[in-house]
mmCIF file of C-alpha atoms in Angstrom:
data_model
loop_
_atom_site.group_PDB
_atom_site.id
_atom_site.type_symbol
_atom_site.label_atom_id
_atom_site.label_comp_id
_atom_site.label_asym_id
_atom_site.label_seq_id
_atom_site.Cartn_x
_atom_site.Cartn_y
_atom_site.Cartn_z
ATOM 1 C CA UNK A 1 -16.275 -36.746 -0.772
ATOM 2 C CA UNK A 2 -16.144 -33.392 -2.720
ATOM 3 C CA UNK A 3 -18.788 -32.188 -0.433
ATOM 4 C CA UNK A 4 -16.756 -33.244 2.295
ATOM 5 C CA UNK A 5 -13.790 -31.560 1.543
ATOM 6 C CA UNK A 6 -16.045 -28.224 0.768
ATOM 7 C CA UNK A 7 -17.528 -28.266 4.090
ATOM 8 C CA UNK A 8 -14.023 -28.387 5.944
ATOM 9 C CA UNK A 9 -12.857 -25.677 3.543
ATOM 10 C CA UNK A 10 -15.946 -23.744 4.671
ATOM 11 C CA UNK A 11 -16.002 -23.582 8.146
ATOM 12 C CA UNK A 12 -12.324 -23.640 8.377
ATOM 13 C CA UNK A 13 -9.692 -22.745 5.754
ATOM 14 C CA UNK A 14 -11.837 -19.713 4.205
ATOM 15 C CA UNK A 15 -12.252 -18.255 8.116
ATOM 16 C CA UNK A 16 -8.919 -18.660 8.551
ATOM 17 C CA UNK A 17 -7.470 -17.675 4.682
ATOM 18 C CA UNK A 18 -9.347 -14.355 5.837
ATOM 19 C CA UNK A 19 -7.907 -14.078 8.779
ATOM 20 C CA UNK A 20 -4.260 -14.572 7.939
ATOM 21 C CA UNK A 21 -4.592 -11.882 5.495
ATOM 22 C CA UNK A 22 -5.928 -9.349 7.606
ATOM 23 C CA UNK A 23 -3.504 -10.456 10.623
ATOM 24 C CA UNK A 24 -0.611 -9.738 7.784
ATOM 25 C CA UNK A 25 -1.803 -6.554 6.635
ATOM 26 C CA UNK A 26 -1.644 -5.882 9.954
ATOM 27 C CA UNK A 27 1.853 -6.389 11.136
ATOM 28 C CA UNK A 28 3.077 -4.799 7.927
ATOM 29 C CA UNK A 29 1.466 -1.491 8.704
ATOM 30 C CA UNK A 30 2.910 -1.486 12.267
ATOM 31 C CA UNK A 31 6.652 -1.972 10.776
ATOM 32 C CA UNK A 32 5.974 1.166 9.409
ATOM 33 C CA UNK A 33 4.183 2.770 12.004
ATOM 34 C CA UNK A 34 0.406 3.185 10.307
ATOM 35 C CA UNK A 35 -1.795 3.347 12.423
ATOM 36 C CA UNK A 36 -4.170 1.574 9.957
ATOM 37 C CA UNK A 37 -2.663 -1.477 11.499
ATOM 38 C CA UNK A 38 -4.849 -1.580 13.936
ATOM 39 C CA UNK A 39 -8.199 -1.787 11.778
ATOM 40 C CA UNK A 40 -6.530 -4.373 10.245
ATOM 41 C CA UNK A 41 -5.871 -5.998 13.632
ATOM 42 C CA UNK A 42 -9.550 -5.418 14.582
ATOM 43 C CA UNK A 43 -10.527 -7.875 11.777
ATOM 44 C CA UNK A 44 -8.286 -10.742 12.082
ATOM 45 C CA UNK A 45 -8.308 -11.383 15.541
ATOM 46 C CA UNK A 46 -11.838 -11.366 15.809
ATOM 47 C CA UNK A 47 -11.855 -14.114 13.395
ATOM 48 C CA UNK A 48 -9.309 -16.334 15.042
ATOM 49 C CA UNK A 49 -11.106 -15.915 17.988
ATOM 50 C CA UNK A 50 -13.393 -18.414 16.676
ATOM 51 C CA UNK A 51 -10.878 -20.408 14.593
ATOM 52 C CA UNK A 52 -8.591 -21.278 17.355
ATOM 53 C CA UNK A 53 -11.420 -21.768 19.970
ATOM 54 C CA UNK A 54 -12.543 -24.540 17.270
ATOM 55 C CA UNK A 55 -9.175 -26.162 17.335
ATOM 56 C CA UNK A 56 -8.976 -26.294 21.399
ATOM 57 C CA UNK A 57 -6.123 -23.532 21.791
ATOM 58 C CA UNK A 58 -8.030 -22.134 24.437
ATOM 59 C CA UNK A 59 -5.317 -19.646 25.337
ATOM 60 C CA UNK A 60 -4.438 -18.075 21.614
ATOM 61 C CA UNK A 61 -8.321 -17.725 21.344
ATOM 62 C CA UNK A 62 -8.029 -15.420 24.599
ATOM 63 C CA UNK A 63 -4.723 -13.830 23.359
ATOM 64 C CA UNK A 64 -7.053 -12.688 20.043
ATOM 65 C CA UNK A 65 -9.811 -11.009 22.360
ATOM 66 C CA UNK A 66 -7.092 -9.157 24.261
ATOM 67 C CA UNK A 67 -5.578 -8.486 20.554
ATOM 68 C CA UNK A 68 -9.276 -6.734 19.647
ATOM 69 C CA UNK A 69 -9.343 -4.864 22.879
ATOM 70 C CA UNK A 70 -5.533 -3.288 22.174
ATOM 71 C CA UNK A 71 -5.949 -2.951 18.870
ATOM 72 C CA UNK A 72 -8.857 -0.043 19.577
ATOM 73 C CA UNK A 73 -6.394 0.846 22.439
ATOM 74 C CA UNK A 74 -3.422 0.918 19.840
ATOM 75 C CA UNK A 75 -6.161 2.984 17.306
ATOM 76 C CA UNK A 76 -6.853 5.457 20.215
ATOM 77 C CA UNK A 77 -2.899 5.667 21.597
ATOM 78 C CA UNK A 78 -1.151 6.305 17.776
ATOM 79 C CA UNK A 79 -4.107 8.999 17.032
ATOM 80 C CA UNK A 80 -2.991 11.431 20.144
ATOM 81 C CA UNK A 81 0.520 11.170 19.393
ATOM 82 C CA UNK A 82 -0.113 11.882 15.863
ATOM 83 C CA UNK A 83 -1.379 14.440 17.227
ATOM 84 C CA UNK A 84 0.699 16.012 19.222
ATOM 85 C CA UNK A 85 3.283 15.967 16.739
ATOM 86 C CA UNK A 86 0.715 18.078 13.933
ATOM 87 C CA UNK A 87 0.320 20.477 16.993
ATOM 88 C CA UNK A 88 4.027 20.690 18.137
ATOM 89 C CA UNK A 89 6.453 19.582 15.586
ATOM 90 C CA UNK A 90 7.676 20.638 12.046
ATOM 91 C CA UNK A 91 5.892 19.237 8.522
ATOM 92 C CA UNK A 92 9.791 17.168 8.751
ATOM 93 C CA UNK A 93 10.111 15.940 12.088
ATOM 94 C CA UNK A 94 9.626 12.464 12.627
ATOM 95 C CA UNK A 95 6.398 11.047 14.656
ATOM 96 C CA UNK A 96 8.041 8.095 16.397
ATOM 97 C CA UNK A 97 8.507 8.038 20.271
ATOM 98 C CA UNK A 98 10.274 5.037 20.406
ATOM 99 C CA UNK A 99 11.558 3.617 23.414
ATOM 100 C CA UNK A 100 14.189 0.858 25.101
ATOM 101 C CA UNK A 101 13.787 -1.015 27.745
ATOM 102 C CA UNK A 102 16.483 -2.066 30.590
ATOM 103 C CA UNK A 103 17.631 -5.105 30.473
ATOM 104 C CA UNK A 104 16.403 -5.694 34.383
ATOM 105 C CA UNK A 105 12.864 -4.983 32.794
ATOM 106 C CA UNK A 106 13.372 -7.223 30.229
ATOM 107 C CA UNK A 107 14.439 -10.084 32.960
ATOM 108 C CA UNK A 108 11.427 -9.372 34.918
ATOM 109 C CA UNK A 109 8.895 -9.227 32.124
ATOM 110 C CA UNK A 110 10.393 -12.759 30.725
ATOM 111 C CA UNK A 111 10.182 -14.654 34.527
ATOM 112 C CA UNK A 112 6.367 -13.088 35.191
ATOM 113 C CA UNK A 113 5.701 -14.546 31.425
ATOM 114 C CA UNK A 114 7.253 -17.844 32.523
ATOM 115 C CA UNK A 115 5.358 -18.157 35.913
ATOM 116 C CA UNK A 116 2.315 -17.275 34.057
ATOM 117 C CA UNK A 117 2.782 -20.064 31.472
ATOM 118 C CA UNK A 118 3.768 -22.759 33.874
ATOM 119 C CA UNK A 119 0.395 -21.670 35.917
ATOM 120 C CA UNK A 120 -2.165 -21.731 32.898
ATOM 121 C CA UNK A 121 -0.614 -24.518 31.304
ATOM 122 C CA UNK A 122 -1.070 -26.924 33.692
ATOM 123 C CA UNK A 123 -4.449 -26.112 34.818
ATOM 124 C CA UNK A 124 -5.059 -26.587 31.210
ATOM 125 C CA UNK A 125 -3.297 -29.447 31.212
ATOM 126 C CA UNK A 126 -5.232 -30.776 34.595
ATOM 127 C CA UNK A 127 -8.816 -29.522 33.843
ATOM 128 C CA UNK A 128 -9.408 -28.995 30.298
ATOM 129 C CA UNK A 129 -8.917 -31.096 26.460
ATOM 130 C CA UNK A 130 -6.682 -27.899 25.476
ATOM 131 C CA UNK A 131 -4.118 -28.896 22.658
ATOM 132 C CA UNK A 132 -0.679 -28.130 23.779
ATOM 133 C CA UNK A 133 -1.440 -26.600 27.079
ATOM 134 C CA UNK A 134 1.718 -25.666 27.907
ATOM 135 C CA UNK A 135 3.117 -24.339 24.837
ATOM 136 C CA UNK A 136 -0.256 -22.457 24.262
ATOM 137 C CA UNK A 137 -0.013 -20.840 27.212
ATOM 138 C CA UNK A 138 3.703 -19.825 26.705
ATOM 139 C CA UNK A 139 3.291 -18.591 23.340
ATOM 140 C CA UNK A 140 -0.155 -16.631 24.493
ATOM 141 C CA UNK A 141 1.505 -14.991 27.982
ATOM 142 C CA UNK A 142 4.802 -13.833 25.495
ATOM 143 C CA UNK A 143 2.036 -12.359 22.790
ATOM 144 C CA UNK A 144 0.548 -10.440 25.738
ATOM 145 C CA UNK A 145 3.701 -8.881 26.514
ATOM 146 C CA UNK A 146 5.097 -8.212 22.841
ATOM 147 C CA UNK A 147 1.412 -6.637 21.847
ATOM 148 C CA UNK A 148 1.675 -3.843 24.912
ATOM 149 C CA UNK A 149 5.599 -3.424 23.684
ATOM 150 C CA UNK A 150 3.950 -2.622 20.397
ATOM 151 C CA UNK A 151 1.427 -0.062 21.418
ATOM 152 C CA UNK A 152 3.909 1.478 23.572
ATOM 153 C CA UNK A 153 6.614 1.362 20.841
ATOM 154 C CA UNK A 154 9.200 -0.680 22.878
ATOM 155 C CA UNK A 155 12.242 -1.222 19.813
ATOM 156 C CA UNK A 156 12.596 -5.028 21.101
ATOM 157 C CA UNK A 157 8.581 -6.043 21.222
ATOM 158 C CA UNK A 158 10.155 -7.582 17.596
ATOM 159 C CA UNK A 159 12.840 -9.485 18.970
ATOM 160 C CA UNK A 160 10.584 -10.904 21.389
ATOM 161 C CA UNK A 161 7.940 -11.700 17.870
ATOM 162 C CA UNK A 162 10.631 -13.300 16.551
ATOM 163 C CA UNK A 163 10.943 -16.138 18.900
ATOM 164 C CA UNK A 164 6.793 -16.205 19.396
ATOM 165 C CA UNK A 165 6.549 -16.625 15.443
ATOM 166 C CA UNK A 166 9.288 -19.490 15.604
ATOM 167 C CA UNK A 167 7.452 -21.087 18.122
ATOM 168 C CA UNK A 168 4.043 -20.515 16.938
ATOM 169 C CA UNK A 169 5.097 -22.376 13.685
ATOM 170 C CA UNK A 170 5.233 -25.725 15.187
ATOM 171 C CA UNK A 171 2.359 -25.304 17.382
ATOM 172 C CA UNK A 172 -0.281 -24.583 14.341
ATOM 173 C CA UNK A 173 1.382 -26.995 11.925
ATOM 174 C CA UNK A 174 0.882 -29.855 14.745
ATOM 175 C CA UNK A 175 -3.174 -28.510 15.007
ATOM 176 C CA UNK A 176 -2.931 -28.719 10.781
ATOM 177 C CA UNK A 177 -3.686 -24.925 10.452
ATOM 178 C CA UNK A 178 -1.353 -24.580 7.477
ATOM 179 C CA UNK A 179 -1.946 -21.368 6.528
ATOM 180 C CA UNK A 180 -1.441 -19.843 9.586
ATOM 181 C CA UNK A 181 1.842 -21.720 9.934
ATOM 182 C CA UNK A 182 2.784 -20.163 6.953
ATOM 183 C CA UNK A 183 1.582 -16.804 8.203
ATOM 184 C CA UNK A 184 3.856 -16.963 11.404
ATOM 185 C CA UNK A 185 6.629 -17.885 9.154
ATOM 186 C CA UNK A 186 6.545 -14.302 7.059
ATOM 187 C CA UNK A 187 5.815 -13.143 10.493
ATOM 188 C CA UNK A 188 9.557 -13.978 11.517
ATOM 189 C CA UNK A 189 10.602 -12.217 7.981
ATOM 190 C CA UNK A 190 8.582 -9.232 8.656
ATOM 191 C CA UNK A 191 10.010 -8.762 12.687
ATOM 192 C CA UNK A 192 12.914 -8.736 11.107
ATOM 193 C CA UNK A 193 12.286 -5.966 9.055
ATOM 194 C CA UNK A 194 10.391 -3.992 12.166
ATOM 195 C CA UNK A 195 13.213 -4.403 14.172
ATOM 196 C CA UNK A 196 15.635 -3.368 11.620
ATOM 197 C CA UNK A 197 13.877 -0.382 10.717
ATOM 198 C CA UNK A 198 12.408 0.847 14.171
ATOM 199 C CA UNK A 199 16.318 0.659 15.582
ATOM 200 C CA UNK A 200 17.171 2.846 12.578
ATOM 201 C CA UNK A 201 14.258 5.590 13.220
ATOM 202 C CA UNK A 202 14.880 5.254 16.849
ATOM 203 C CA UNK A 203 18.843 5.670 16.296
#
């Protein structure tokens, strides 16, 4: 039994434990703009790669190799506009280039997410043993958009984490991954806080 219980704990909870930490470290350097965040990124998505492949969301184990391939993209984008401030701006002046969208974008970008989900979840649904196919793909297509708000610095990629996190609580509870539940649930705390304090450096 104890042998058992060690085994799951191996090949799952310690993966994923490792994971949730790096995935927080993560978002917590982006609220404040670090472009260490994406290191951190690097690491945990690679894991859950694996970790959600293992618990048949097909889709979020996708989402995590698009989240390795932007987060050397993010590494790459935050590094020339660091410097470009060094070369052009005062020791003072801030180094954010923060942007808004219209809301027209923001009503175009939600309907292609939409289609998108309604397309991979039922081919999922039709042609595959994915968990949840349709709220996996929903919650995958949204994470695609929010991520390239990020590296672009788009002020409402965090509104649009807010409701992902929210949603992405119920979906890993029902699959049992409880720390990652728990994860998605500082998550909603912490796009707060981004939100908050992006709209005040942007302002």
């Amino acid at each position: 039994m104890l042998l058992d219980i060690w085994a799951e704990l191996s090949v799952y909870s310690i993966p994923e434990i490792i994971a949730v930490l790096a995935s927080l470290t993560y978002v917590i350097l982006a609220t404040r703009e670090h472009r260490g965040c994406w290191l951190a990124g690097i690491i945990g998505s690679s894991i859950y790669v694996i970790v959600f492949f293992q618990y048949k969301l097909y889709m979020d184990s996708a989402l995590n190799i698009f989240y390795v391939v932007m987060a050397v993209y993010g590494w790459l984008m935050w590094q020339n506009r660091q410097s470009k401030v060094d070369m052009l701006a005062a020791a003072t002046q801030s180094k954010t280039t923060i942007k808004e969208w219209r809301c027209t974008k923001h009503i175009n970008a939600i309907a292609l997410t939409i289609l998108l989900s309604a397309l991979s979840g039922y081919y999922l649904d039709n042609y595959t043993d994915a968990a949840f196919p349709y709220l996996d793909s929903l919650t995958t297509w949204s994470s695609f958009l929010a991520t390239w708000m990020v590296v672009n610095k788009i002020l409402e990629n965090w509104l649009y984490w807010i409701v992902i996190d929210a949603a992405s609580i119920y979906l890993y509870i029902n699959k049992e991954l409880y720390f990652t539940a728990l994860l998605f649930g500082l998550y909603v705390i912490i796009a707060t806080y981004g939100y908050l304090h992006w709209k005040k450096l942007y302002q």
